[in-house]
Short mmCIF file of C-alpha atoms and ligand atoms in Angstrom, two decimals:
data_model
loop_
_atom_site.label_atom_id
_atom_site.label_comp_id
_atom_site.label_asym_id
_atom_site.label_seq_id
_atom_site.Cartn_x
_atom_site.Cartn_y
_atom_site.Cartn_z
CA UNK A 1 0.00 0.00 0.00
CA UNK A 2 1.28 3.46 -0.86
CA UNK A 3 2.07 5.64 2.12
CA UNK A 4 1.24 9.27 1.41
CA UNK A 5 3.23 10.44 4.38
CA UNK A 6 6.57 9.20 3.04
CA UNK A 7 7.09 12.19 0.77
CA UNK A 8 5.27 14.87 -1.17
CA UNK A 9 4.65 12.56 -4.10
CA UNK A 10 2.10 14.85 -5.69
CA UNK A 11 3.87 18.15 -5.09
CA UNK A 12 2.77 20.68 -7.70
CA UNK A 13 0.28 18.28 -9.34
CA UNK A 14 -3.18 19.49 -10.21
CA UNK A 15 -6.05 17.09 -9.77
CA UNK A 16 -9.69 17.31 -10.69
CA UNK A 17 -11.81 15.11 -8.46
CA UNK A 18 -15.28 14.34 -9.78
CA UNK A 19 -17.71 13.13 -7.12
CA UNK A 20 -21.05 11.62 -8.13
CA UNK A 21 -24.21 10.55 -6.35
CA UNK A 22 -23.19 7.34 -4.64
CA UNK A 23 -23.12 6.26 -1.03
CA UNK A 24 -19.33 5.97 -1.51
CA UNK A 25 -19.13 9.77 -1.95
CA UNK A 26 -18.05 10.02 1.70
CA UNK A 27 -14.77 8.33 0.74
CA UNK A 28 -13.95 11.35 -1.43
CA UNK A 29 -13.19 13.27 1.77
CA UNK A 30 -10.36 10.91 2.70
CA UNK A 31 -9.08 10.86 -0.88
CA UNK A 32 -8.86 14.66 -0.90
CA UNK A 33 -7.01 14.56 2.42
CA UNK A 34 -4.44 12.06 1.10
CA UNK A 35 -3.87 14.03 -2.11
CA UNK A 36 -3.56 17.37 -0.33
CA UNK A 37 -1.15 15.89 2.18
CA UNK A 38 0.97 14.62 -0.71
CA UNK A 39 1.18 18.16 -2.09
CA UNK A 40 -1.52 18.17 -4.80
CA UNK A 41 -3.95 20.95 -5.62
CA UNK A 42 -7.43 19.44 -5.75
CA UNK A 43 -10.46 20.94 -7.46
CA UNK A 44 -13.68 19.11 -6.66
CA UNK A 45 -16.48 18.85 -9.21
CA UNK A 46 -19.71 17.37 -7.84
CA UNK A 47 -22.75 16.28 -9.77
CA UNK A 48 -25.90 17.83 -8.29
CA UNK A 49 -26.91 14.41 -6.89
CA UNK A 50 -23.59 13.95 -5.10
CA UNK A 51 -24.61 16.70 -2.65
CA UNK A 52 -27.31 14.34 -1.35
CA UNK A 53 -24.51 12.14 0.03
CA UNK A 54 -21.83 14.58 1.18
CA UNK A 55 -21.96 18.35 1.46
CA UNK A 56 -20.02 20.68 -0.84
CA UNK A 57 -19.01 22.47 2.37
CA UNK A 58 -17.12 19.41 3.60
CA UNK A 59 -15.32 18.79 0.32
CA UNK A 60 -14.70 22.50 -0.25
CA UNK A 61 -13.17 22.85 3.21
CA UNK A 62 -10.88 19.85 2.73
CA UNK A 63 -9.81 20.85 -0.77
CA UNK A 64 -9.54 24.56 0.13
CA UNK A 65 -11.32 25.42 -3.12
CA UNK A 66 -14.90 26.19 -3.97
CA UNK A 67 -16.67 23.03 -5.13
CA UNK A 68 -18.19 23.38 -8.60
CA UNK A 69 -21.37 21.65 -9.69
CA UNK A 70 -23.58 23.44 -12.20
CA UNK A 71 -22.19 24.43 -15.56
CA UNK A 72 -24.33 27.58 -15.52
CA UNK A 73 -24.34 28.71 -11.88
CA UNK A 74 -27.29 31.03 -11.05
CA UNK A 75 -25.19 33.54 -9.20
CA UNK A 76 -22.27 33.88 -11.60
CA UNK A 77 -22.08 35.69 -14.91
CA UNK A 78 -19.44 35.16 -17.58
CA UNK A 79 -17.78 32.08 -16.06
CA UNK A 80 -19.39 29.42 -18.17
CA UNK A 81 -16.09 28.43 -19.85
CA UNK A 82 -14.64 27.23 -16.56
CA UNK A 83 -15.01 23.63 -17.70
CA UNK A 84 -12.57 24.37 -20.55
CA UNK A 85 -9.96 26.11 -18.40
CA UNK A 86 -10.20 23.40 -15.73
CA UNK A 87 -9.82 20.72 -18.41
CA UNK A 88 -6.56 22.36 -19.50
CA UNK A 89 -5.38 23.03 -15.94
CA UNK A 90 -5.46 19.47 -14.60
CA UNK A 91 -2.71 16.82 -14.71
CA UNK A 92 -5.29 14.14 -13.99
CA UNK A 93 -9.07 13.91 -13.72
CA UNK A 94 -10.31 11.31 -11.24
CA UNK A 95 -13.99 10.42 -10.93
CA UNK A 96 -14.50 8.67 -7.59
CA UNK A 97 -17.11 7.44 -7.00
CA UNK A 98 -18.37 7.13 -10.57
CA UNK A 99 -22.01 6.04 -10.75
CA UNK A 100 -23.48 4.03 -13.62
CA UNK A 101 -25.31 7.19 -14.67
CA UNK A 102 -22.20 9.38 -14.87
CA UNK A 103 -20.22 6.61 -16.60
CA UNK A 104 -22.96 6.38 -19.21
CA UNK A 105 -22.93 10.15 -19.70
CA UNK A 106 -19.15 10.21 -20.05
CA UNK A 107 -19.22 7.28 -22.47
CA UNK A 108 -21.65 9.15 -24.71
CA UNK A 109 -20.27 12.67 -24.41
CA UNK A 110 -23.01 14.31 -22.34
CA UNK A 111 -22.12 17.69 -20.86
CA UNK A 112 -25.00 18.47 -18.53
CA UNK A 113 -22.99 19.31 -15.40
CA UNK A 114 -19.65 20.86 -14.59
CA UNK A 115 -18.26 17.34 -14.10
CA UNK A 116 -19.36 15.87 -17.42
CA UNK A 117 -18.59 19.03 -19.41
CA UNK A 118 -15.10 19.22 -17.94
CA UNK A 119 -14.56 15.54 -18.71
CA UNK A 120 -15.27 16.32 -22.36
CA UNK A 121 -12.96 19.31 -22.39
CA UNK A 122 -10.11 17.68 -20.45
CA UNK A 123 -6.84 16.92 -22.21
CA UNK A 124 -5.33 15.12 -19.23
CA UNK A 125 -5.49 11.37 -18.42
CA UNK A 126 -8.75 10.20 -16.86
CA UNK A 127 -9.29 7.73 -14.04
CA UNK A 128 -12.75 6.46 -13.17
CA UNK A 129 -13.59 4.44 -10.07
CA UNK A 130 -17.02 2.82 -10.53
CA UNK A 131 -19.22 2.41 -7.45
CA UNK A 132 -22.66 0.88 -7.71
CA UNK A 133 -24.71 -2.18 -6.99
CA UNK A 134 -23.44 -5.57 -8.17
CA UNK A 135 -26.08 -6.11 -10.86
CA UNK A 136 -25.82 -2.55 -12.13
CA UNK A 137 -22.06 -3.02 -12.46
CA UNK A 138 -22.36 -6.33 -14.29
CA UNK A 139 -25.18 -5.16 -16.55
CA UNK A 140 -24.08 -5.31 -20.20
CA UNK A 141 -24.93 -1.61 -20.58
CA UNK A 142 -22.50 -0.60 -17.82
CA UNK A 143 -19.84 -3.00 -19.05
CA UNK A 144 -20.22 -1.66 -22.60
CA UNK A 145 -19.92 1.91 -21.30
CA UNK A 146 -16.75 1.00 -19.41
CA UNK A 147 -15.40 -0.63 -22.55
CA UNK A 148 -16.10 2.59 -24.46
CA UNK A 149 -14.29 4.63 -21.84
CA UNK A 150 -11.31 2.25 -21.94
CA UNK A 151 -11.23 2.63 -25.70
CA UNK A 152 -10.98 6.41 -25.17
CA UNK A 153 -7.90 5.68 -23.04
CA UNK A 154 -9.62 6.15 -19.67
CA UNK A 155 -8.29 4.30 -16.66
CA UNK A 156 -10.96 2.18 -15.03
CA UNK A 157 -10.26 0.93 -11.53
CA UNK A 158 -12.04 -2.33 -10.93
CA UNK A 159 -14.47 -2.06 -8.01
CA UNK A 160 -13.99 -4.28 -5.01
CA UNK A 161 -16.06 -7.26 -3.94
CA UNK A 162 -17.94 -7.15 -0.67
CA UNK A 163 -21.03 -5.92 1.13
CA UNK A 164 -22.88 -3.20 -0.78
CA UNK A 165 -25.20 -0.43 0.38
CA UNK A 166 -28.17 -2.46 -0.85
CA UNK A 167 -27.29 -5.24 1.57
CA UNK A 168 -26.26 -7.49 -1.31
CA UNK A 169 -22.79 -8.91 -1.51
CA UNK A 170 -20.97 -8.61 -4.83
CA UNK A 171 -18.84 -6.42 -7.11
CA UNK A 172 -19.37 -2.68 -6.99
CA UNK A 173 -17.62 -1.31 -3.92
CA UNK A 174 -15.51 1.70 -4.72
CA UNK A 175 -11.82 0.97 -4.07
CA UNK A 176 -10.54 2.39 -0.80
CA UNK A 177 -9.11 5.95 -0.92
CA UNK A 178 -5.57 4.62 -0.28
CA UNK A 179 -5.80 2.37 -3.34
CA UNK A 180 -7.08 5.20 -5.50
CA UNK A 181 -4.36 7.44 -4.15
CA UNK A 182 -1.77 4.81 -5.12
CA UNK A 183 -3.14 4.74 -8.65
CA UNK A 184 -3.11 8.52 -8.85
CA UNK A 185 0.55 8.57 -7.87
CA UNK A 186 1.34 5.97 -10.53
CA UNK A 187 -0.59 7.86 -13.17
CA UNK A 188 0.91 11.26 -12.62
CA UNK A 189 4.43 9.93 -12.24
CA UNK A 190 4.37 7.23 -14.99
CA UNK A 191 7.30 7.83 -17.36
CA UNK A 192 5.38 6.51 -20.37
CA UNK A 193 2.70 8.99 -21.27
CA UNK A 194 0.09 8.24 -23.88
CA UNK A 195 0.31 9.95 -27.24
CA UNK A 196 -2.31 10.29 -29.95
CA UNK A 197 -2.94 7.35 -32.30
CA UNK A 198 -3.11 4.79 -29.49
CA UNK A 199 -1.85 4.62 -25.96
CA UNK A 200 1.46 3.21 -27.15
CA UNK A 201 1.77 5.00 -30.48
CA UNK A 202 5.39 5.80 -31.25
CA UNK A 203 6.65 3.35 -28.61
CA UNK A 204 8.67 0.22 -29.21
CA UNK A 205 7.53 -2.65 -27.02
CA UNK A 206 9.61 -5.80 -26.72
CA UNK A 207 7.83 -8.88 -25.38
CA UNK A 208 9.26 -12.33 -24.75
CA UNK A 209 7.04 -15.38 -24.62
CA UNK A 210 7.05 -19.12 -24.39
CA UNK A 211 9.57 -21.62 -23.08
CA UNK A 212 13.16 -22.15 -24.08
CA UNK A 213 14.46 -25.57 -25.04
CA UNK A 214 17.94 -26.52 -23.94
CA UNK A 215 19.40 -29.47 -25.86
CA UNK A 216 20.60 -32.55 -23.99
CA UNK A 217 21.30 -34.31 -27.26
CA UNK A 218 19.84 -33.89 -30.80
CA UNK A 219 16.46 -35.33 -29.73
CA UNK A 220 16.03 -34.42 -26.06
CA UNK A 221 15.64 -31.09 -24.31
CA UNK A 222 15.29 -29.43 -20.92
CA UNK A 223 12.19 -27.24 -21.08
CA UNK A 224 9.01 -26.21 -19.21
CA UNK A 225 5.26 -26.02 -19.73
CA UNK A 226 4.97 -22.46 -21.02
CA UNK A 227 2.52 -22.26 -23.92
CA UNK A 228 3.43 -18.68 -24.86
CA UNK A 229 -0.19 -17.53 -24.41
CA UNK A 230 0.53 -14.87 -21.80
CA UNK A 231 3.30 -13.21 -23.80
CA UNK A 232 1.39 -13.44 -27.08
CA UNK A 233 -1.64 -11.82 -25.43
CA UNK A 234 0.58 -8.97 -24.23
CA UNK A 235 2.12 -8.54 -27.67
CA UNK A 236 -1.32 -8.47 -29.26
CA UNK A 237 -2.64 -5.96 -26.72
CA UNK A 238 0.41 -3.70 -27.16
CA UNK A 239 0.02 -3.76 -30.95
CA UNK A 240 -3.65 -2.94 -30.49
CA UNK A 241 -2.59 0.18 -28.60
CA UNK A 242 -0.46 1.32 -31.53
CA UNK A 243 3.00 0.14 -30.39
CA UNK A 244 5.69 -1.24 -32.67
CA UNK A 245 5.94 -4.69 -31.11
CA UNK A 246 8.80 -7.15 -31.30
CA UNK A 247 7.89 -10.56 -29.94
CA UNK A 248 10.81 -12.85 -29.11
CA UNK A 249 9.22 -16.25 -28.93
CA UNK A 250 10.37 -19.62 -27.74
CA UNK A 251 8.81 -22.66 -29.45
CA UNK A 252 5.00 -22.42 -29.32
CA UNK A 253 2.03 -23.54 -31.39
CA UNK A 254 0.57 -20.04 -31.56
CA UNK A 255 -0.07 -17.79 -34.55
CA UNK A 256 1.71 -14.47 -34.67
CA UNK A 257 -0.66 -11.71 -33.49
CA UNK A 258 -1.64 -9.17 -36.10
CA UNK A 259 0.83 -6.33 -36.51
CA UNK A 260 3.57 -7.97 -34.43
CA UNK A 261 7.17 -8.68 -35.54
CA UNK A 262 8.06 -12.15 -34.33
CA UNK A 263 11.54 -13.55 -33.84
CA UNK A 264 11.67 -17.28 -33.17
CA UNK A 265 14.31 -18.63 -30.84
CA UNK A 266 14.87 -22.00 -29.19
CA UNK A 267 17.43 -21.68 -26.44
CA UNK A 268 18.01 -19.18 -23.64
CA UNK A 269 21.23 -18.09 -25.39
CA UNK A 270 19.26 -17.34 -28.57
CA UNK A 271 16.60 -15.48 -26.61
CA UNK A 272 19.33 -13.48 -24.91
CA UNK A 273 20.82 -12.47 -28.27
CA UNK A 274 17.42 -11.55 -29.76
CA UNK A 275 16.43 -9.45 -26.74
CA UNK A 276 19.81 -7.72 -26.69
CA UNK A 277 19.37 -6.80 -30.34
CA UNK A 278 16.17 -4.93 -29.40
CA UNK A 279 17.19 -3.50 -26.05
CA UNK A 280 16.40 -0.01 -27.39
CA UNK A 281 12.69 -0.73 -26.67
CA UNK A 282 10.79 1.77 -24.51
CA UNK A 283 9.02 -1.02 -22.71
CA UNK A 284 10.27 -4.58 -22.22
CA UNK A 285 7.97 -7.27 -20.86
CA UNK A 286 9.61 -10.62 -20.22
CA UNK A 287 6.79 -13.16 -20.02
CA UNK A 288 8.98 -16.00 -21.30
CA UNK A 289 9.83 -18.90 -19.04
CA UNK A 290 13.55 -18.91 -19.68
CA UNK A 291 15.53 -21.96 -18.58
CA UNK A 292 17.90 -20.99 -15.80
CA UNK A 293 20.21 -23.88 -16.64
CA UNK A 294 21.29 -25.54 -19.85
CA UNK A 295 23.22 -28.78 -20.36
CA UNK A 296 26.90 -28.00 -20.11
CA UNK A 297 27.91 -30.24 -22.92
CA UNK A 298 25.06 -31.37 -25.20
CA UNK A 299 25.82 -34.75 -26.78
CA UNK A 300 26.41 -34.54 -30.54
CA UNK A 301 24.41 -37.74 -31.12
CA UNK A 302 21.51 -39.39 -29.35
CA UNK A 303 22.47 -40.69 -25.91
CA UNK A 304 22.13 -44.42 -25.65
CA UNK A 305 20.44 -46.16 -22.76
CA UNK A 306 23.22 -47.62 -20.62
CA UNK A 307 23.32 -47.30 -16.83
CA UNK A 308 20.27 -47.07 -14.53
CA UNK A 309 21.21 -43.50 -13.73
CA UNK A 310 22.32 -40.69 -15.96
CA UNK A 311 23.86 -37.47 -14.76
CA UNK A 312 23.62 -34.38 -16.92
CA UNK A 313 25.71 -31.41 -15.84
CA UNK A 314 24.05 -28.03 -16.26
CA UNK A 315 25.40 -24.51 -16.36
CA UNK A 316 23.64 -21.19 -15.74
CA UNK A 317 22.12 -19.37 -18.69
CA UNK A 318 22.41 -15.58 -18.94
CA UNK A 319 19.80 -13.75 -16.87
CA UNK A 320 18.39 -11.69 -19.73
CA UNK A 321 16.20 -9.43 -17.64
CA UNK A 322 18.82 -8.80 -14.96
CA UNK A 323 21.23 -7.71 -17.67
CA UNK A 324 18.66 -5.28 -19.08
CA UNK A 325 18.01 -4.03 -15.55
CA UNK A 326 21.71 -3.38 -15.00
CA UNK A 327 21.78 -1.11 -18.06
CA UNK A 328 18.27 0.33 -17.78
CA UNK A 329 17.79 3.76 -19.31
CA UNK A 330 15.86 6.32 -17.22
CA UNK A 331 12.95 6.50 -19.66
CA UNK A 332 12.82 2.73 -20.18
CA UNK A 333 10.36 0.45 -18.40
CA UNK A 334 11.17 -3.13 -17.52
CA UNK A 335 8.53 -5.64 -16.51
CA UNK A 336 9.22 -9.19 -15.38
CA UNK A 337 7.07 -12.14 -14.52
CA UNK A 338 7.56 -14.40 -11.53
CA UNK A 339 6.51 -17.99 -11.31
CA UNK A 340 6.70 -19.08 -7.70
CA UNK A 341 5.35 -22.07 -5.81
CA UNK A 342 6.28 -20.79 -2.31
CA UNK A 343 6.52 -17.33 -0.70
CA UNK A 344 5.30 -15.78 -3.94
CA UNK A 345 5.13 -12.14 -2.84
CA UNK A 346 8.47 -12.12 -1.05
CA UNK A 347 10.26 -13.89 -3.90
CA UNK A 348 8.67 -11.71 -6.55
CA UNK A 349 9.67 -8.54 -4.67
CA UNK A 350 13.22 -9.86 -4.36
CA UNK A 351 13.36 -10.39 -8.12
CA UNK A 352 11.94 -6.94 -8.79
CA UNK A 353 14.76 -5.43 -6.71
CA UNK A 354 17.53 -7.70 -7.92
CA UNK A 355 16.67 -7.16 -11.60
CA UNK A 356 15.96 -3.42 -11.21
CA UNK A 357 12.43 -3.71 -12.61
CA UNK A 358 9.54 -1.24 -12.64
CA UNK A 359 6.91 -3.94 -12.30
CA UNK A 360 6.79 -7.63 -11.64
CA UNK A 361 3.79 -9.82 -12.35
CA UNK A 362 3.40 -12.70 -9.93
CA UNK A 363 1.47 -15.69 -11.26
CA UNK A 364 -0.61 -17.20 -8.49
CA UNK A 365 0.30 -20.69 -9.69
CA UNK A 366 -1.21 -22.47 -6.72
CA UNK A 367 -4.64 -21.32 -7.82
CA UNK A 368 -6.89 -23.04 -10.30
CA UNK A 369 -6.74 -21.41 -13.74
CA UNK A 370 -3.48 -19.52 -13.12
CA UNK A 371 0.02 -19.87 -14.59
CA UNK A 372 0.90 -22.01 -17.61
CA UNK A 373 -1.41 -22.79 -20.48
CA UNK A 374 -3.95 -21.10 -22.70
CA UNK A 375 -7.01 -19.54 -21.12
CA UNK A 376 -6.90 -17.70 -17.86
CA UNK A 377 -4.45 -16.34 -15.34
CA UNK A 378 -4.62 -14.81 -11.90
CA UNK A 379 -1.80 -12.45 -11.14
CA UNK A 380 -0.61 -9.95 -8.59
CA UNK A 381 0.97 -6.78 -9.97
CA UNK A 382 3.79 -5.36 -7.90
CA UNK A 383 5.14 -1.88 -8.63
CA UNK A 384 8.60 -0.84 -7.50
CA UNK A 385 6.94 1.74 -5.21
CA UNK A 386 5.60 -1.21 -3.22
CA UNK A 387 2.06 -0.76 -4.53
CA UNK A 388 0.54 -4.22 -4.96
CA UNK A 389 -2.66 -5.16 -6.71
CA UNK A 390 -4.36 -8.54 -6.97
CA UNK A 391 -6.23 -8.98 -10.24
CA UNK A 392 -9.12 -11.44 -10.39
CA UNK A 393 -9.02 -14.62 -12.46
CA UNK A 394 -9.33 -13.37 -16.05
CA UNK A 395 -8.71 -14.49 -19.63
CA UNK A 396 -5.02 -13.92 -20.46
CA UNK A 397 -6.03 -11.26 -23.02
CA UNK A 398 -7.72 -9.27 -20.21
CA UNK A 399 -4.72 -9.76 -17.93
CA UNK A 400 -2.54 -8.38 -20.75
CA UNK A 401 -4.83 -5.38 -21.18
CA UNK A 402 -4.96 -4.67 -17.44
CA UNK A 403 -1.19 -4.99 -17.18
CA UNK A 404 -0.55 -2.53 -20.01
CA UNK A 405 -3.08 -0.13 -18.58
CA UNK A 406 -1.40 -0.18 -15.18
CA UNK A 407 2.06 0.19 -16.71
CA UNK A 408 0.91 3.22 -18.67
CA UNK A 409 -0.87 4.48 -15.64
CA UNK A 410 -3.84 5.45 -17.70
CA UNK A 411 -6.35 2.67 -17.68
CA UNK A 412 -7.40 -0.27 -15.63
O1 PMT B 1 3.29 -19.11 -21.56
P1 PMT B 1 2.06 -19.36 -20.72
O2 PMT B 1 1.62 -20.82 -20.77
O3 PMT B 1 0.95 -18.42 -21.05
O4 PMT B 1 2.45 -19.12 -19.20
C1 PMT B 1 2.84 -17.86 -18.81
C2 PMT B 1 3.99 -17.89 -17.80
C3 PMT B 1 3.51 -18.56 -16.54
C4 PMT B 1 5.17 -18.64 -18.39
C5 PMT B 1 4.41 -16.41 -17.56
O5 PMT B 1 3.30 -15.74 -17.08
C6 PMT B 1 5.56 -16.32 -16.57
O6 PMT B 1 5.36 -16.29 -15.38
N1 PMT B 1 6.83 -16.22 -17.07
C7 PMT B 1 8.01 -16.13 -16.26
C8 PMT B 1 8.24 -17.43 -15.56
C9 PMT B 1 9.62 -17.50 -14.98
O7 PMT B 1 10.42 -18.19 -15.51
O8 PMT B 1 9.87 -16.71 -13.99
P2 PMT B 1 11.32 -16.64 -13.26
O9 PMT B 1 10.98 -16.38 -11.87
O10 PMT B 1 12.18 -17.79 -13.54
O11 PMT B 1 12.01 -15.40 -13.95
C10 PMT B 1 11.76 -14.05 -13.54
C11 PMT B 1 11.85 -13.14 -14.73
O12 PMT B 1 13.18 -13.17 -15.27
C12 PMT B 1 10.93 -13.51 -15.88
O13 PMT B 1 10.42 -12.33 -16.42
C13 PMT B 1 11.84 -14.24 -16.86
O14 PMT B 1 11.40 -14.05 -18.19
C14 PMT B 1 13.17 -13.54 -16.62
N2 PMT B 1 14.34 -14.41 -16.84
C15 PMT B 1 14.46 -15.59 -16.15
C16 PMT B 1 15.57 -16.37 -16.35
C17 PMT B 1 16.58 -15.93 -17.27
N3 PMT B 1 17.65 -16.68 -17.49
N4 PMT B 1 16.43 -14.77 -17.92
C18 PMT B 1 15.34 -14.00 -17.72
O15 PMT B 1 15.20 -12.94 -18.32
#
């Protein structure tokens, strides 16, 4: 969890906080407090309904700015372009809580309040934190609206699971203010900023995928169960966001995703060479399961069955990611994966440190549907700031999308 007291992480940053008519509106007070304490300027925009849940006086006092609600305030003349100037002023626009109604309005470009009009005018990244009842959240209309917002490049923070205001238990709880604060910090400090033509337009993304095969003799290998699906899904998602994607792939049965440059390799040494040749990439994501050891002296011809026991001596392969980490450029992002059977979090964090990574993705391999193979994965994302996020069990394509969105700090 991010600790706002450590330093002024948001010093000089300008935030718009949109608050809508949800029972979770009270959490906006704590969010404002965290952001102000971290040095941010916060301008609150409330929908008229939000005032039924928390008073503008409370949020105005905490933010030390007048809370804005109506686009045409009764008592003010000549200030109706405020939504435009605020949209240009902000470094980030956060809507928390975001009701189904406001999400729908934002998805379809309504501008009937200061909040929705400013959202249309804003040039800064957007973060929305849905809060609503379980069935409203899962309704295809809401999901389609969220999909639309994601396609615009909006960050969407997945709501939590738990007891809801209706008394039902399900998805729809707004994330806690500390979690939203952590995301805000990531978003305003992310070194990769989106550019027009796709979130990753103009960026070179290097992805590794699949297993390596280390020869014992001409017909036998040391390998693992990686199918390549996770890395291929990431490559496909990155290409979909406009990146130039190089996919360094160990042996898999998968088709090359559309718009991706694929380089086939077999051994860890070959993968090392291919990755090194593209180390200029802005973003490197190593999803490959690289063999840590390779037979020291592969036999030139097929080993014959002789004794009951056979000893094969192995030697270490190059640690491709650690080498990139040792020469990491300031604007470059490095992301690793961790496959652990014990002490997952601790081991993943150790790898993140040792390899000088920005993010590490821990596969929760002990859980059904996670780890190797096509289909689904359940991962924990760990940022070098210490911020940790568990993602639910999802298709690998969705995991890829969520991962890229977090890395970019602009969508979830
Ligand atoms: O391919 P799938 O079937 O879809 O499965 C996906 C996956 C489980 C293989 C993938 O999500 C994954 O976890 N890949 C990394 C597994 C792993 O080998 O982790 P590791 O803890 O050994 O390595 C840590 C990181 O260092 C990884 O990013 C790895 O690519 C990298 N590494 C490891 C060894 C090495 N010699 N060089 C490396 O760069």
